[in-house]
Amino acid sequence: MNDRLSDVAPLIAALSVGAAAMLWPPLALLLLAMLGARVLMRGDIKIDLAQLAGPALAALVVGAFVGVAGAIGVLFIWRLFADTRWSVMEAARLAMRAGRPAVASAKALAHAWTTPLYGLALVAFTAPHMVAGLPLDLPHVPVWVPVAVGVIAVGAVFDWGLRRAADWRLGELATAPALHLLTHHAIFLVAYGLTLDVSAGIAAMAAWRLAHAAPLRQLSFTAVP
């Protein structure tokens, strides 16, 4: 129950912030600030400057040649990759904790990369964009690229769903990693695949990560003396 709550609550937070970003951006900023303050109060913030150096340098180099829009595009790709990698590693951790090492392998988790790649392809196809008043640009790709990546994503996610359905039928379903991956596909698809509002997608993804960084504790109604 606690694992289910820890994945459903971040998804609800992400969808709420994303919707707020489309309807009234100041409300989305307020909600993100509240989530960020909650993480800070827990003291769980860890900043690895070494990991920031590479993306920052790449953004500076690209920005020097093609402008600010290209630099922000590089940062967008970096955040998409970082969020996907974190989510895949979290799914592997949950699978190992559930005693299912086969579900934690790189091959078994390859499907988790398909929806983020589809989102990236769609954002590149519809570029340029405006993100919080700043331009974001990526190399424009032909229409067949997001179509092809989308077909691959549908096939990979469908295959994963069939395997998990078979596990459930046999009573061998590892609920925590399956639920995490389900919300993973949902949030990436909603953030970057179903809407053209990249700003709202980035806000939703930030809320998802912040909500995971400070998960809701399972409520207890037991009297404590």
XYZ file of N, CA and C in Angstrom:
675
model
N 0.830 -1.209 0.000
C 0.000 0.000 0.000
C 0.859 1.252 0.000
N 1.939 1.227 0.750
C 2.821 2.386 0.820
C 3.510 2.642 -0.510
N 3.946 1.539 -1.211
C 4.583 1.704 -2.512
C 3.599 2.241 -3.530
N 2.345 1.771 -3.453
C 1.346 2.270 -4.391
C 1.107 3.751 -4.186
N 0.992 4.170 -2.931
C 0.785 5.582 -2.622
C 1.968 6.414 -3.092
N 3.195 5.887 -2.934
C 4.392 6.641 -3.275
C 4.525 6.875 -4.763
N 3.841 6.087 -5.599
C 3.883 6.315 -7.040
C 2.654 7.059 -7.546
N 1.485 6.795 -6.967
C 0.269 7.459 -7.416
C 0.275 8.933 -7.023
N 0.725 9.250 -5.811
C 0.745 10.645 -5.349
C 1.628 11.538 -6.222
N 2.864 11.117 -6.588
C 3.658 11.955 -7.495
C 3.003 12.155 -8.854
N 2.310 11.141 -9.367
C 1.623 11.283 -10.654
C 0.508 12.312 -10.547
N -0.261 12.261 -9.457
C -1.325 13.244 -9.262
C -0.739 14.648 -9.146
N 0.377 14.768 -8.412
C 1.035 16.076 -8.276
C 1.508 16.581 -9.632
N 2.085 15.691 -10.444
C 2.589 16.095 -11.761
C 1.457 16.550 -12.672
N 0.367 15.789 -12.701
C -0.764 16.164 -13.552
C -1.396 17.469 -13.087
N -1.456 17.668 -11.779
C -2.042 18.901 -11.240
C -1.198 20.116 -11.614
N 0.127 19.996 -11.452
C 1.015 21.114 -11.783
C 1.011 21.365 -13.286
N 1.000 20.297 -14.089
C 0.957 20.468 -15.538
C -0.312 21.174 -15.990
N -1.450 20.782 -15.416
C -2.715 21.444 -15.765
C -2.694 22.905 -15.337
N -2.148 23.167 -14.137
C -2.050 24.549 -13.660
C -1.159 25.386 -14.575
N -0.083 24.780 -15.092
C 0.824 25.512 -15.977
C 0.138 25.928 -17.265
N -0.809 25.114 -17.727
C -1.537 25.470 -18.948
C -2.640 26.493 -18.682
N -3.267 26.404 -17.502
C -4.391 27.289 -17.210
C -3.960 28.608 -16.583
N -3.024 28.546 -15.637
C -2.561 29.750 -14.922
C -1.154 29.497 -14.424
N -0.135 29.860 -15.191
C 1.257 29.558 -14.839
C 1.688 29.993 -13.446
N 1.249 31.159 -12.915
C 1.682 31.511 -11.551
C 1.297 30.467 -10.506
N 0.147 29.812 -10.688
C -0.254 28.761 -9.747
C 0.700 27.577 -9.832
N 1.136 27.231 -11.035
C 2.090 26.130 -11.194
C 3.408 26.452 -10.506
N 3.862 27.705 -10.630
C 5.096 28.110 -9.954
C 4.949 28.024 -8.444
N 3.779 28.411 -7.941
C 3.529 28.336 -6.497
C 3.563 26.882 -6.022
N 2.925 25.981 -6.781
C 2.901 24.568 -6.405
C 4.307 23.967 -6.450
N 5.094 24.334 -7.460
C 6.473 23.841 -7.537
C 7.303 24.367 -6.370
N 7.075 25.638 -6.005
C 7.804 26.208 -4.871
C 7.456 25.467 -3.580
N 6.191 25.098 -3.423
C 5.771 24.369 -2.227
C 6.403 22.971 -2.194
N 6.433 22.299 -3.346
C 7.065 20.976 -3.401
C 8.563 21.081 -3.134
N 9.193 22.131 -3.703
C 10.616 22.329 -3.471
C 10.920 22.620 -2.015
N 10.080 23.424 -1.378
C 10.277 23.740 0.042
C 10.122 22.484 0.891
N 9.214 21.619 0.510
C 9.026 20.369 1.254
C 10.269 19.487 1.167
N 10.877 19.447 -0.013
C 12.110 18.668 -0.168
C 13.231 19.282 0.659
N 13.345 20.609 0.632
C 14.393 21.285 1.398
C 14.232 21.045 2.892
N 13.007 21.040 3.371
C 12.766 20.827 4.794
C 13.124 19.409 5.220
N 13.025 18.465 4.285
C 13.418 17.088 4.599
C 14.933 16.916 4.575
N 15.629 17.870 3.950
C 17.077 17.789 3.894
C 17.600 16.732 2.952
N 16.810 16.368 1.910
C 17.205 15.299 0.996
C 17.848 15.811 -0.287
N 18.093 17.110 -0.380
C 18.671 17.676 -1.598
C 20.149 17.305 -1.696
N 20.531 16.743 -2.842
C 21.931 16.419 -3.115
C 22.283 16.941 -4.505
N 23.210 17.876 -4.562
C 23.603 18.482 -5.837
C 24.991 18.009 -6.200
N 25.101 17.340 -7.340
C 26.380 16.838 -7.830
C 26.872 17.811 -8.906
N 27.792 18.699 -8.531
C 28.294 19.711 -9.459
C 29.033 19.088 -10.632
N 29.660 17.936 -10.405
C 30.388 17.277 -11.487
C 29.442 16.859 -12.604
N 28.237 16.399 -12.239
C 27.273 15.999 -13.246
C 26.692 17.194 -13.990
N 26.701 18.362 -13.353
C 26.179 19.563 -14.001
C 27.177 20.172 -14.971
N 28.462 19.893 -14.784
C 29.494 20.537 -15.589
C 29.373 20.177 -17.067
N 29.159 18.903 -17.370
C 29.068 18.475 -18.762
C 27.927 19.131 -19.515
N 26.687 19.028 -19.023
C 25.571 19.682 -19.711
C 25.733 21.199 -19.817
N 26.270 21.826 -18.759
C 26.460 23.274 -18.795
C 27.457 23.672 -19.882
N 28.562 22.913 -19.989
C 29.557 23.204 -21.019
C 28.982 22.991 -22.411
N 28.224 21.896 -22.585
C 27.601 21.621 -23.890
C 26.631 22.731 -24.274
N 25.860 23.214 -23.298
C 24.911 24.294 -23.574
C 25.638 25.576 -23.957
N 26.753 25.871 -23.292
C 27.512 27.068 -23.616
C 28.090 26.986 -25.037
N 28.625 25.827 -25.392
C 29.215 25.662 -26.725
C 28.148 25.787 -27.804
N 27.032 25.080 -27.629
C 25.957 25.152 -28.618
C 25.383 26.558 -28.680
N 25.217 27.186 -27.512
C 24.693 28.540 -27.485
C 25.594 29.528 -28.205
N 26.910 29.320 -28.118
C 27.846 30.219 -28.792
C 27.714 30.146 -30.308
N 27.292 28.981 -30.820
C 27.201 28.800 -32.273
C 25.803 29.065 -32.823
N 24.768 28.650 -32.102
C 23.414 28.767 -32.667
C 22.493 29.652 -31.837
N 22.940 30.134 -30.686
C 22.129 31.045 -29.903
C 21.501 30.416 -28.670
N 20.743 31.253 -27.948
C 20.145 30.839 -26.680
C 19.163 29.685 -26.874
N 18.401 29.707 -27.969
C 17.394 28.668 -28.192
C 18.038 27.284 -28.271
N 19.187 27.207 -28.945
C 19.887 25.937 -29.031
C 20.433 25.487 -27.689
N 20.937 26.440 -26.895
C 21.459 26.106 -25.571
C 20.359 25.549 -24.678
N 19.183 26.157 -24.719
C 18.073 25.655 -23.910
C 17.618 24.297 -24.429
N 17.720 24.078 -25.727
C 17.413 22.770 -26.281
C 18.337 21.694 -25.730
N 19.621 22.018 -25.592
C 20.577 21.070 -25.013
C 20.206 20.758 -23.569
N 19.847 21.776 -22.803
C 19.462 21.554 -21.406
C 18.188 20.712 -21.315
N 17.278 20.909 -22.271
C 16.053 20.114 -22.286
C 16.372 18.634 -22.514
N 17.256 18.361 -23.477
C 17.641 16.972 -23.758
C 18.316 16.358 -22.532
N 19.176 17.142 -21.881
C 19.866 16.641 -20.686
C 18.879 16.282 -19.594
N 17.890 17.155 -19.334
C 16.917 16.875 -18.289
C 16.055 15.670 -18.661
N 15.699 15.545 -19.923
C 14.908 14.392 -20.352
C 15.684 13.097 -20.113
N 16.970 13.110 -20.473
C 17.805 11.930 -20.270
C 17.986 11.645 -18.777
N 18.241 12.697 -17.982
C 18.464 12.508 -16.544
C 17.213 11.981 -15.852
N 16.046 12.511 -16.203
C 14.804 12.050 -15.578
C 14.510 10.604 -15.966
N 14.775 10.266 -17.235
C 14.536 8.888 -17.681
C 15.486 7.929 -16.984
N 16.754 8.285 -16.911
C 17.735 7.408 -16.265
C 17.382 7.200 -14.796
N 16.990 8.274 -14.104
C 16.602 8.125 -12.699
C 15.421 7.170 -12.569
N 14.415 7.330 -13.421
C 13.225 6.506 -13.325
C 13.531 5.040 -13.608
N 14.391 4.774 -14.597
C 14.773 3.401 -14.913
C 15.535 2.782 -13.740
N 16.442 3.553 -13.138
C 17.185 3.050 -11.982
C 16.262 2.803 -10.798
N 15.253 3.642 -10.621
C 14.290 3.448 -9.543
C 13.473 2.184 -9.775
N 13.079 1.939 -11.030
C 12.344 0.712 -11.347
C 13.201 -0.524 -11.071
N 14.490 -0.446 -11.429
C 15.395 -1.567 -11.157
C 15.545 -1.796 -9.654
N 15.635 -0.706 -8.886
C 15.761 -0.836 -7.424
C 14.528 -1.496 -6.839
N 13.356 -1.091 -7.297
C 12.116 -1.668 -6.779
C 11.999 -3.142 -7.166
N 12.448 -3.486 -8.378
C 12.391 -4.881 -8.812
C 13.326 -5.755 -7.986
N 14.519 -5.253 -7.695
C 15.457 -6.015 -6.875
C 14.916 -6.190 -5.460
N 14.294 -5.140 -4.928
C 13.726 -5.229 -3.586
C 12.575 -6.226 -3.532
N 11.883 -6.379 -4.669
C 10.779 -7.329 -4.737
C 11.260 -8.744 -5.041
N 12.578 -8.924 -5.187
C 13.113 -10.241 -5.468
C 12.924 -10.694 -6.893
N 12.877 -9.723 -7.848
C 12.704 -10.049 -9.258
C 13.854 -9.471 -10.077
N 15.060 -10.035 -9.973
C 16.211 -9.492 -10.702
C 16.041 -9.529 -12.215
N 15.260 -10.480 -12.738
C 15.054 -10.550 -14.189
C 14.324 -9.315 -14.695
N 13.422 -8.773 -13.892
C 12.667 -7.583 -14.272
C 13.543 -6.330 -14.185
N 14.674 -6.426 -13.474
C 15.553 -5.270 -13.274
C 16.663 -5.179 -14.318
N 16.731 -6.113 -15.252
C 17.812 -6.105 -16.242
C 17.620 -4.972 -17.242
N 18.711 -4.600 -17.900
C 18.655 -3.523 -18.893
C 17.714 -3.881 -20.039
N 17.722 -5.150 -20.445
C 16.836 -5.591 -21.531
C 15.377 -5.483 -21.124
N 15.068 -5.903 -19.895
C 13.682 -5.857 -19.431
C 13.178 -4.430 -19.268
N 14.094 -3.492 -19.032
C 13.706 -2.092 -18.823
C 13.900 -1.229 -20.055
N 14.249 -1.836 -21.185
C 14.486 -1.048 -22.406
C 13.237 -0.303 -22.847
N 12.072 -0.870 -22.586
C 10.815 -0.217 -22.990
C 10.634 1.130 -22.307
N 11.251 1.312 -21.129
C 11.081 2.561 -20.385
C 11.690 3.756 -21.110
N 12.584 3.513 -22.057
C 13.208 4.602 -22.808
C 12.380 5.027 -24.013
N 11.394 4.219 -24.402
C 10.702 4.489 -25.668
C 9.761 5.690 -25.585
N 9.000 5.823 -24.497
C 8.098 6.975 -24.414
C 8.859 8.297 -24.260
N 9.953 8.364 -23.473
C 10.735 9.607 -23.468
C 11.318 9.936 -24.846
N 11.787 8.920 -25.578
C 12.329 9.167 -26.914
C 11.239 9.650 -27.861
N 10.031 9.118 -27.701
C 8.918 9.603 -28.519
C 8.625 11.069 -28.208
N 8.634 11.412 -26.916
C 8.425 12.796 -26.539
C 9.487 13.709 -27.119
N 10.755 13.269 -27.072
C 11.841 14.062 -27.644
C 11.659 14.241 -29.139
N 11.295 13.170 -29.837
C 11.091 13.253 -31.282
C 9.951 14.207 -31.624
N 8.880 14.179 -30.827
C 7.748 15.058 -31.099
C 8.094 16.511 -30.813
N 8.831 16.750 -29.732
C 9.251 18.127 -29.421
C 10.171 18.655 -30.514
N 11.065 17.804 -31.024
C 11.954 18.217 -32.110
C 11.165 18.487 -33.385
N 10.162 17.672 -33.662
C 9.357 17.858 -34.879
C 8.569 19.159 -34.839
N 8.070 19.529 -33.652
C 7.249 20.739 -33.521
C 8.055 21.966 -33.106
N 9.383 21.832 -32.963
C 10.235 22.971 -32.585
C 10.151 24.059 -33.655
N 10.372 25.326 -33.243
C 10.800 25.825 -31.923
C 9.629 26.004 -30.953
N 9.985 26.144 -29.663
C 8.998 26.326 -28.612
C 9.420 27.500 -27.728
N 8.492 27.901 -26.873
C 8.795 28.883 -25.845
C 8.601 28.217 -24.489
N 9.612 28.310 -23.629
C 9.568 27.711 -22.299
C 9.801 28.814 -21.277
N 8.771 29.143 -20.520
C 8.850 30.204 -19.509
C 9.384 31.499 -20.117
N 8.941 31.809 -21.319
C 9.355 33.038 -21.990
C 10.688 32.956 -22.696
N 11.355 31.809 -22.638
C 12.647 31.622 -23.291
C 12.490 30.688 -24.487
N 13.247 30.937 -25.561
C 13.117 30.077 -26.744
C 13.816 28.739 -26.543
N 13.222 27.691 -27.085
C 13.811 26.351 -27.069
C 13.757 25.810 -28.488
N 14.900 25.422 -28.999
C 14.938 24.908 -30.364
C 15.758 23.626 -30.419
N 15.330 22.721 -31.284
C 16.029 21.469 -31.543
C 16.096 21.273 -33.052
N 17.037 20.456 -33.524
C 17.072 20.173 -34.960
C 15.736 19.610 -35.426
N 15.149 20.211 -36.454
C 13.835 19.778 -36.933
C 13.954 18.428 -37.617
N 13.119 17.479 -37.213
C 13.136 16.138 -37.797
C 11.908 15.962 -38.678
N 11.984 15.121 -39.692
C 10.810 14.866 -40.547
C 9.723 14.123 -39.789
N 8.517 14.140 -40.303
C 7.368 13.587 -39.600
C 7.492 12.088 -39.366
N 8.234 11.389 -40.237
C 8.320 9.943 -40.070
C 9.106 9.548 -38.816
N 9.928 10.461 -38.287
C 10.713 10.136 -37.085
C 9.810 9.953 -35.860
N 8.962 10.942 -35.490
C 8.075 10.694 -34.348
C 7.081 9.566 -34.611
N 6.662 9.381 -35.875
C 5.744 8.280 -36.189
C 6.429 6.937 -35.942
N 7.669 6.789 -36.429
C 8.401 5.531 -36.251
C 8.695 5.261 -34.777
N 9.153 6.302 -34.069
C 9.450 6.126 -32.641
C 8.172 5.819 -31.868
N 7.060 6.441 -32.274
C 5.783 6.170 -31.618
C 5.331 4.731 -31.808
N 5.519 4.207 -33.022
C 5.151 2.814 -33.287
C 6.000 1.869 -32.437
N 7.294 2.163 -32.354
C 8.188 1.337 -31.518
C 7.761 1.407 -30.054
N 7.409 2.613 -29.594
C 6.991 2.782 -28.196
C 5.715 2.005 -27.906
N 4.751 2.084 -28.811
C 3.495 1.350 -28.614
C 3.763 -0.148 -28.536
N 4.600 -0.655 -29.444
C 4.912 -2.082 -29.430
C 5.632 -2.507 -28.167
N 6.611 -1.703 -27.737
C 7.392 -2.059 -26.546
C 6.537 -2.020 -25.288
N 5.713 -0.979 -25.151
C 4.870 -0.864 -23.957
C 3.794 -1.943 -23.959
N 3.262 -2.259 -25.141
C 2.250 -3.318 -25.227
C 2.845 -4.667 -24.825
N 4.054 -4.941 -25.308
C 4.722 -6.191 -24.942
C 4.980 -6.249 -23.436
N 5.433 -5.130 -22.863
C 5.658 -5.087 -21.414
C 4.360 -5.317 -20.661
N 3.268 -4.699 -21.135
C 1.984 -4.877 -20.473
C 1.498 -6.316 -20.522
N 1.718 -6.992 -21.659
C 1.321 -8.396 -21.764
C 2.114 -9.264 -20.785
N 3.414 -8.986 -20.661
C 4.242 -9.768 -19.733
C 3.799 -9.554 -18.287
N 3.480 -8.317 -17.940
C 3.033 -8.065 -16.576
C 1.652 -8.679 -16.331
N 0.796 -8.681 -17.366
C -0.515 -9.324 -17.222
C -0.348 -10.825 -16.999
N 0.617 -11.444 -17.696
C 0.885 -12.874 -17.495
C 1.403 -13.128 -16.077
N 2.273 -12.237 -15.589
C 2.767 -12.371 -14.210
C 1.622 -12.270 -13.206
N 0.717 -11.322 -13.470
C -0.429 -11.154 -12.562
C -1.307 -12.391 -12.568
N -1.520 -12.965 -13.750
C -2.364 -14.178 -13.850
C -1.734 -15.342 -13.088
N -0.415 -15.398 -13.076
C 0.290 -16.471 -12.379
C 0.542 -16.150 -10.910
N 0.134 -14.963 -10.487
C 0.360 -14.557 -9.105
C 1.796 -14.182 -8.826
N 2.557 -13.778 -9.859
C 3.974 -13.463 -9.694
C 4.289 -12.000 -10.005
N 3.265 -11.155 -10.047
C 3.484 -9.760 -10.405
C 4.174 -9.005 -9.278
N 5.287 -8.339 -9.621
C 5.957 -7.439 -8.682
C 5.263 -6.079 -8.796
N 4.404 -5.769 -7.843
C 3.516 -4.613 -7.966
C 4.265 -3.286 -7.995
N 5.244 -3.117 -7.116
C 5.916 -1.819 -6.988
C 6.617 -1.392 -8.278
N 7.493 -2.224 -8.884
C 8.126 -1.784 -10.138
C 7.127 -1.639 -11.274
N 6.100 -2.502 -11.317
C 5.107 -2.402 -12.393
C 4.335 -1.094 -12.297
N 3.929 -0.722 -11.083
C 3.187 0.525 -10.906
C 4.073 1.729 -11.212
N 5.342 1.658 -10.803
C 6.252 2.761 -11.099
C 6.415 2.948 -12.609
N 6.602 1.852 -13.329
C 6.796 1.947 -14.773
C 5.518 2.390 -15.473
N 4.367 2.004 -14.947
C 3.115 2.465 -15.531
C 2.986 3.982 -15.411
N 3.303 4.507 -14.226
C 3.249 5.960 -14.045
C 4.358 6.647 -14.849
N 5.497 5.982 -15.008
C 6.593 6.503 -15.825
C 6.115 6.755 -17.260
N 5.505 5.746 -17.853
C 5.028 5.900 -19.226
C 3.932 6.964 -19.303
N 3.058 6.991 -18.310
C 1.958 7.958 -18.317
C 2.481 9.386 -18.251
N 3.428 9.658 -17.349
C 3.886 11.035 -17.173
C 4.694 11.520 -18.371
N 5.547 10.663 -18.946
C 6.311 11.087 -20.112
C 5.406 11.279 -21.321
N 4.405 10.429 -21.450
C 3.489 10.562 -22.581
C 2.647 11.822 -22.455
N 2.150 12.092 -21.252
C 1.336 13.286 -21.045
C 2.188 14.550 -21.148
N 3.394 14.518 -20.572
C 4.224 15.726 -20.535
C 4.711 16.147 -21.916
N 5.148 15.198 -22.724
C 5.792 15.564 -23.989
C 5.164 14.928 -25.227
N 4.234 13.974 -25.028
C 3.699 13.281 -26.190
C 2.283 13.637 -26.579
N 1.471 14.093 -25.631
C 0.059 14.352 -25.921
C -0.267 15.832 -26.051
N 0.572 16.692 -25.530
C 0.336 18.132 -25.644
C 1.540 18.782 -26.310
N 1.336 19.983 -26.825
C 2.425 20.733 -27.448
C 2.933 21.843 -26.533
N 2.470 21.849 -25.290
C 2.909 22.855 -24.322
C 4.117 22.302 -23.566
N 5.315 22.588 -24.074
C 6.531 22.054 -23.467
C 6.743 22.632 -22.075
N 6.367 23.884 -21.861
C 6.503 24.490 -20.537
C 5.704 23.711 -19.497
N 4.466 23.357 -19.840
C 3.631 22.589 -18.917
C 4.226 21.198 -18.693
N 4.791 20.615 -19.741
C 5.417 19.302 -19.601
C 6.614 19.335 -18.672
N 7.443 20.362 -18.805
C 8.607 20.490 -17.931
C 8.175 20.715 -16.491
N 7.132 21.533 -16.298
C 6.620 21.773 -14.945
C 6.079 20.483 -14.335
N 5.356 19.695 -15.129
C 4.815 18.432 -14.633
C 5.937 17.464 -14.266
N 6.973 17.411 -15.096
C 8.084 16.507 -14.809
C 8.830 16.939 -13.552
N 9.007 18.250 -13.373
C 9.668 18.753 -12.163
C 8.857 18.398 -10.924
N 7.534 18.521 -11.026
C 6.682 18.169 -9.887
C 6.776 16.679 -9.585
N 6.854 15.858 -10.612
C 6.962 14.401 -10.426
C 8.233 14.045 -9.664
N 9.357 14.660 -10.086
C 10.622 14.378 -9.415
C 10.633 14.911 -7.992
N 10.098 16.103 -7.771
C 10.073 16.672 -6.422
C 9.174 15.859 -5.490
N 8.049 15.382 -6.017
C 7.153 14.579 -5.195
C 7.790 13.240 -4.827
N 8.615 12.703 -5.710
C 9.337 11.474 -5.386
C 10.441 11.746 -4.369
N 11.041 12.930 -4.441
C 12.126 13.260 -3.514
C 11.622 13.404 -2.085
N 10.349 13.777 -1.939
C 9.758 13.902 -0.597
C 8.421 13.175 -0.608
N 8.438 11.832 -0.607
C 7.195 11.064 -0.723
C 6.294 11.237 0.479
N 4.995 11.077 0.222
C 4.019 11.138 1.307
C 4.165 9.911 2.189
N 4.120 10.107 3.476
C 4.181 8.987 4.400
C 2.797 8.365 4.526
N 2.799 7.047 4.687
C 1.528 6.361 4.881
C 0.892 6.823 6.195
N -0.371 7.184 6.087
C -1.081 7.699 7.262
C -1.327 6.576 8.267
N -1.200 6.888 9.523
C -1.437 5.895 10.563
C -2.447 6.462 11.566
N -3.440 5.667 11.891
C -4.477 6.100 12.816
C -4.341 5.411 14.174
N -3.174 4.787 14.377
C -2.931 4.123 15.641
C -2.540 5.142 16.704
N -3.166 5.096 17.823
C -2.853 6.050 18.891
C -1.447 5.791 19.421
N -0.694 6.870 19.550
C 0.668 6.779 20.068
C 0.710 7.475 21.409
N 1.068 6.790 22.475
C 1.064 7.423 23.800
C 2.172 8.448 23.910
